[in-house]
mmCIF file of C-alpha atoms in Angstrom:
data_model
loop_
_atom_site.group_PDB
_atom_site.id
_atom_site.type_symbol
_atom_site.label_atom_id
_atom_site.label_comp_id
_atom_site.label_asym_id
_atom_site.label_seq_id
_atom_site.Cartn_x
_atom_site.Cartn_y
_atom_site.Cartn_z
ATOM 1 C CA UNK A 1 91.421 101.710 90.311
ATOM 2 C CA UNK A 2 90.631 103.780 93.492
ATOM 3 C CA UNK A 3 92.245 101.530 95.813
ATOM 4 C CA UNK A 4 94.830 100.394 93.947
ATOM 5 C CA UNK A 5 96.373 103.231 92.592
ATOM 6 C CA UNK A 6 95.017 105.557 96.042
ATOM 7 C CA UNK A 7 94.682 108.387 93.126
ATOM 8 C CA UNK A 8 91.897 111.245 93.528
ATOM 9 C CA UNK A 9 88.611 110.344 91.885
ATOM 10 C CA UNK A 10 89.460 113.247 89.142
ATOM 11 C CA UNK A 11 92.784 112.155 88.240
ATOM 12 C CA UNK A 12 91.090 108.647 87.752
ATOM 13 C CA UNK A 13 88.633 110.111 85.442
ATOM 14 C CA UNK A 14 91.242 112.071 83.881
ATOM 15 C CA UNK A 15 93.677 109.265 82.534
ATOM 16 C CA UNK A 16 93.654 108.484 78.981
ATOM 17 C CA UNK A 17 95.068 105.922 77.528
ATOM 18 C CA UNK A 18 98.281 106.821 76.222
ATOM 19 C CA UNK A 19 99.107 107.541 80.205
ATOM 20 C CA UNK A 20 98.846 103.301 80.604
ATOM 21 C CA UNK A 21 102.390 101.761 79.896
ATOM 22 C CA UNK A 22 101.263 98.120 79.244
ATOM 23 C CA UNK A 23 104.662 97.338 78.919
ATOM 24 C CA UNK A 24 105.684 98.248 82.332
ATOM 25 C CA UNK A 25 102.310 97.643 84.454
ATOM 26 C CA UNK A 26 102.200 101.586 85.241
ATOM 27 C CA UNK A 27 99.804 104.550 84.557
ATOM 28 C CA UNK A 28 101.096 108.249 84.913
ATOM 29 C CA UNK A 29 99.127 110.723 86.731
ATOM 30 C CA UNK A 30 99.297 114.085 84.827
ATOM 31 C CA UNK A 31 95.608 115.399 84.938
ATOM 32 C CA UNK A 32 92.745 116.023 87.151
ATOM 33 C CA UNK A 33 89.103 115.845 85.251
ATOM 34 C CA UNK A 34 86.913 118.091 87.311
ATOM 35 C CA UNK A 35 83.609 119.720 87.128
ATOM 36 C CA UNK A 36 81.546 122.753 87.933
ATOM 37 C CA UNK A 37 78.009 123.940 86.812
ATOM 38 C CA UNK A 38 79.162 126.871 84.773
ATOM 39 C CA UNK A 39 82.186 125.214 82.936
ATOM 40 C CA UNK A 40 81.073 121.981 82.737
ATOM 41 C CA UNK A 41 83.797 119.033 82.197
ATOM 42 C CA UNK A 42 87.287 120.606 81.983
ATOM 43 C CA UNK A 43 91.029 119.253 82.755
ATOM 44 C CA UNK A 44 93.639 121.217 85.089
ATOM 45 C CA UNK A 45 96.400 119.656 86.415
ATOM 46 C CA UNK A 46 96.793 117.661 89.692
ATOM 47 C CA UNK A 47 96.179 118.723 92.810
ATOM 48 C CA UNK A 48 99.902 119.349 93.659
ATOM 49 C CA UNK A 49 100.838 120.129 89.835
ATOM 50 C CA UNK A 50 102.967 117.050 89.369
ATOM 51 C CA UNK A 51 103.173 113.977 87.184
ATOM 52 C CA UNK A 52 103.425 110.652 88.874
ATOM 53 C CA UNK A 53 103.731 107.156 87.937
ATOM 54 C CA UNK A 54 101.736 104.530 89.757
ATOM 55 C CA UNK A 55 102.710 100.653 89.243
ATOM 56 C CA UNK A 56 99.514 98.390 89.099
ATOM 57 C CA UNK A 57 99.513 94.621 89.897
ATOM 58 C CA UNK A 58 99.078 92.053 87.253
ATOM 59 C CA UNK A 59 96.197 91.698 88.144
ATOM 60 C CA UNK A 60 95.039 95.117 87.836
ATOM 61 C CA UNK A 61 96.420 95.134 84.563
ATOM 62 C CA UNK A 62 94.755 92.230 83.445
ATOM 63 C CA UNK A 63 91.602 93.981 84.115
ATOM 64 C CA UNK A 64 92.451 96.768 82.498
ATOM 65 C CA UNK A 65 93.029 94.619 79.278
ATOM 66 C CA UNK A 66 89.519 93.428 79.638
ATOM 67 C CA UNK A 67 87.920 96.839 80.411
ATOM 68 C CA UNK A 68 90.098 97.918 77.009
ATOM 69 C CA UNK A 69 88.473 94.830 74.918
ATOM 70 C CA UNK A 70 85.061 96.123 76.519
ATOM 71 C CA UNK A 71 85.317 99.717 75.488
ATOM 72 C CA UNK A 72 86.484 98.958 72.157
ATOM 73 C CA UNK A 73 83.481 96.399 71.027
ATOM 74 C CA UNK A 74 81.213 99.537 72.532
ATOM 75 C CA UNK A 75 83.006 102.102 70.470
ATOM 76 C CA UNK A 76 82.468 99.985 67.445
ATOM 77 C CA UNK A 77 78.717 99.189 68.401
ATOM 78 C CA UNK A 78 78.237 102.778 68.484
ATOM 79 C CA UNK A 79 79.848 103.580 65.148
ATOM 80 C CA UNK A 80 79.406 106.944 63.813
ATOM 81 C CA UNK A 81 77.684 108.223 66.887
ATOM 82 C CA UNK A 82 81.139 107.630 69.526
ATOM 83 C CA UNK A 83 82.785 110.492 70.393
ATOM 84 C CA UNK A 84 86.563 110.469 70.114
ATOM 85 C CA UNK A 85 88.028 111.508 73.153
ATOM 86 C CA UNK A 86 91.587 110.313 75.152
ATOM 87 C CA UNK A 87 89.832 109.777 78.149
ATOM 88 C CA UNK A 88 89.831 105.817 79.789
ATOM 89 C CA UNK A 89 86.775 106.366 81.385
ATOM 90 C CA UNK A 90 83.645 107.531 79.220
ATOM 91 C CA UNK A 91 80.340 107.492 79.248
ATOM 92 C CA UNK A 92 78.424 104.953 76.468
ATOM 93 C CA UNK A 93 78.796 107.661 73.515
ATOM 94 C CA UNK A 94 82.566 108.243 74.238
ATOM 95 C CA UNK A 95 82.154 111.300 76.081
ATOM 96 C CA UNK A 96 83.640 112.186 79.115
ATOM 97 C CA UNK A 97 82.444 110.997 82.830
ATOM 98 C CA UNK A 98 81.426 113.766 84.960
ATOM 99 C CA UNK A 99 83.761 112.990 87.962
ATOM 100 C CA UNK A 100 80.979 113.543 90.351
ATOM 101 C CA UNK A 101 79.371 110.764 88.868
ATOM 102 C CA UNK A 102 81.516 108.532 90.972
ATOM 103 C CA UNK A 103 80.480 109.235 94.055
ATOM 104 C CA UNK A 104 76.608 109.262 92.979
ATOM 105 C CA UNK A 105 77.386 105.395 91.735
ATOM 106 C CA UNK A 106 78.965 104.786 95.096
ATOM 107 C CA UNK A 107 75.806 106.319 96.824
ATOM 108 C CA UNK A 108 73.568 103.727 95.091
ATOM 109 C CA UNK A 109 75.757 100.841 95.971
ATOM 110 C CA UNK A 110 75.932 101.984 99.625
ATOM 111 C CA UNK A 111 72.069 102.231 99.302
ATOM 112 C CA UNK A 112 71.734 98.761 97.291
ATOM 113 C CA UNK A 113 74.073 96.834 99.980
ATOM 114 C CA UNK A 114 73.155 98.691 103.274
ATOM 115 C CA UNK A 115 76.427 100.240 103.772
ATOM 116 C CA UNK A 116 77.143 103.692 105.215
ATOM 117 C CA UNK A 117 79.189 106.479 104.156
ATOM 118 C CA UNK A 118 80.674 105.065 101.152
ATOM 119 C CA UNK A 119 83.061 107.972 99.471
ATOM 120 C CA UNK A 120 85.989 107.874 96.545
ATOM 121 C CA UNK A 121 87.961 109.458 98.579
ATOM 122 C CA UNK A 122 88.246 106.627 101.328
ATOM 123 C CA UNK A 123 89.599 104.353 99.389
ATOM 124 C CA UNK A 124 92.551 106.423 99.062
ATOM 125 C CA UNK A 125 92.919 106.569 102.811
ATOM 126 C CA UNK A 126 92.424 102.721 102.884
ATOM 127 C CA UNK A 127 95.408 102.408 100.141
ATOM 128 C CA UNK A 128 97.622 104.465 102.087
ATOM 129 C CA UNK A 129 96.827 102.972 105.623
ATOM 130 C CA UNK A 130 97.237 99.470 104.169
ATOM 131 C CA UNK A 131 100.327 100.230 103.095
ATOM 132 C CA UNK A 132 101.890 101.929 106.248
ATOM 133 C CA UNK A 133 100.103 98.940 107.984
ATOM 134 C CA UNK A 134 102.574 96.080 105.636
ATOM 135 C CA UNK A 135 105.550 98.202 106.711
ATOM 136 C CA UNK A 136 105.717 100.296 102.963
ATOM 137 C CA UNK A 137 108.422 103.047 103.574
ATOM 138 C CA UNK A 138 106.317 106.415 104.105
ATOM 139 C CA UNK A 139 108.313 108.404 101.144
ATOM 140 C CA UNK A 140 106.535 105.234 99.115
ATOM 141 C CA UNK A 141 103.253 105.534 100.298
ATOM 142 C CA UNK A 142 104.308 109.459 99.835
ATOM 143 C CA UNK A 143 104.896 109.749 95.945
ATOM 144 C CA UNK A 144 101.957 107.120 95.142
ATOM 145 C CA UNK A 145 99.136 109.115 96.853
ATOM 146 C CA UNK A 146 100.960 112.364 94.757
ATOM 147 C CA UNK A 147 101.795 114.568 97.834
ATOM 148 C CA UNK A 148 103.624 117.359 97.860
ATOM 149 C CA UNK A 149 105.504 116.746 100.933
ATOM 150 C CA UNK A 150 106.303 113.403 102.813
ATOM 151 C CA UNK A 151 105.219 115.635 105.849
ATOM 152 C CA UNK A 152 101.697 115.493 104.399
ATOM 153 C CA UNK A 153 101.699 112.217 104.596
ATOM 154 C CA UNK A 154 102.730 111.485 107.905
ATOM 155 C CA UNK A 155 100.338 114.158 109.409
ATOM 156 C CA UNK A 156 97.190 112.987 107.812
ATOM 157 C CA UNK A 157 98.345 109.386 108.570
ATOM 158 C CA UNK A 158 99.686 109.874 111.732
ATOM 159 C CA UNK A 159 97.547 107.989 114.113
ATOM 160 C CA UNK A 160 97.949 104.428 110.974
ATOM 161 C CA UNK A 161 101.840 105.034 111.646
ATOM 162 C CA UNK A 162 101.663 105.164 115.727
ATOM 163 C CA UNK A 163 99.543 101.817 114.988
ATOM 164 C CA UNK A 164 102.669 100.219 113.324
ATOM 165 C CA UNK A 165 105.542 101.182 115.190
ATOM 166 C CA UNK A 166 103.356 99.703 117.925
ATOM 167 C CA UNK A 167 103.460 96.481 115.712
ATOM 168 C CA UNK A 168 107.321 97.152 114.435
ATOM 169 C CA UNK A 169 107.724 96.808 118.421
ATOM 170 C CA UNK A 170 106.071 93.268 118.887
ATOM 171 C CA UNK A 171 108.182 92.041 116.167
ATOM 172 C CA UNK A 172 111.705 93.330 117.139
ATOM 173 C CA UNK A 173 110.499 91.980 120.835
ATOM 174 C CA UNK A 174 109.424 88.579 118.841
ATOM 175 C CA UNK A 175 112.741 88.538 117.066
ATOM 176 C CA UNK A 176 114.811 89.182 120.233
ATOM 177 C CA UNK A 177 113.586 88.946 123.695
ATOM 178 C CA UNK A 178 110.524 86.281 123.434
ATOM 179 C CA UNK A 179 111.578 82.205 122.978
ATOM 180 C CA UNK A 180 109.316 80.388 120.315
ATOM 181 C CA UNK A 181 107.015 78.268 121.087
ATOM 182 C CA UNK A 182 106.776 75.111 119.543
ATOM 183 C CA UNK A 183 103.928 73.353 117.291
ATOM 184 C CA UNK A 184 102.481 70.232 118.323
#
């Protein structure tokens, strides 16, 4: 869901499921779950205090289906014990994930498969260069990743967007000024 969507690891852990449309393949980003020591688990808003609707792949989708199936056959296994809550992502008694749990899962797999500096919050930045990479119009890439500004975008990303006009060059010079070659 990290890379797909390119949401914030809280915002994640903050959908519930009435914010997936199964009908139209999107989720809508209205909430940030977050975390400190003296609180404990508690909802604000997103970062920029906006809602935002992210399409998801089939495929995505599909998985989410499954993960749904999943979380239902554990909700009844638990019975009386489950914890009713809205939230998509729980722990095994229906409670809420502590966001920070993320990254300490992604700290085991980076320890597990030898693989270094492994956070939640670049696979956002993987997302959003991927898709300035294809040629997706920045306002796009913009409204997914739920910035305030377009001009957000472009300055974090600026150095991804220098890399494809560099590309966007080759392929107007490919189009225009350079012969094909043939196959043999």
């Amino acid at each position: 869901m990290l890379i797909i969507t390119g949401c914030r690891r809280g915002e994640i852990m903050g959908l519930h499921w009435s914010d997936i449309d199964w009908d139209t393949n999107q989720i809508c980003v209205r909430r940030n779950l977050l975390y400190t020591a003296k609180t404990g688990i508690y909802e604000d808003s997103t970062k920029t205090r906006t809602t935002r609707y992210v399409k998801l792949p089939l495929e995505s989708m599909q998985v989410l289906r499954a993960y749904k199936a999943w979380y239902e056959e554990l909700r009844d296994a638990v019975g009386d014990r489950w914890n009713y809550t809205p939230y998509v992502f729980v722990r095994d008694d229906g409670n809420p994930l502590n966001p920070d749990s993320i990254s300490g899962w992604l700290k085991g797999f980076e320890t597990r498969h030898g693989l270094v500096d492994v956070h939640a919050h670049k696979f956002r930045h993987s997302m959003a260069s991927i898709l300035i990479n294809q040629g997706t119009d920045i306002v796009a890439v913009s409204k997914r990743l739920g910035h305030a500004t377009v001009s957000t975008t472009t300055d974090i990303y600026s150095h991804i967007i220098k890399e494809a006009d560099a590309k966007s060059a080759e392929c107007i010079a490919d189009a225009y000024l350079r012969r094909p070659t043939k196959a043999m």
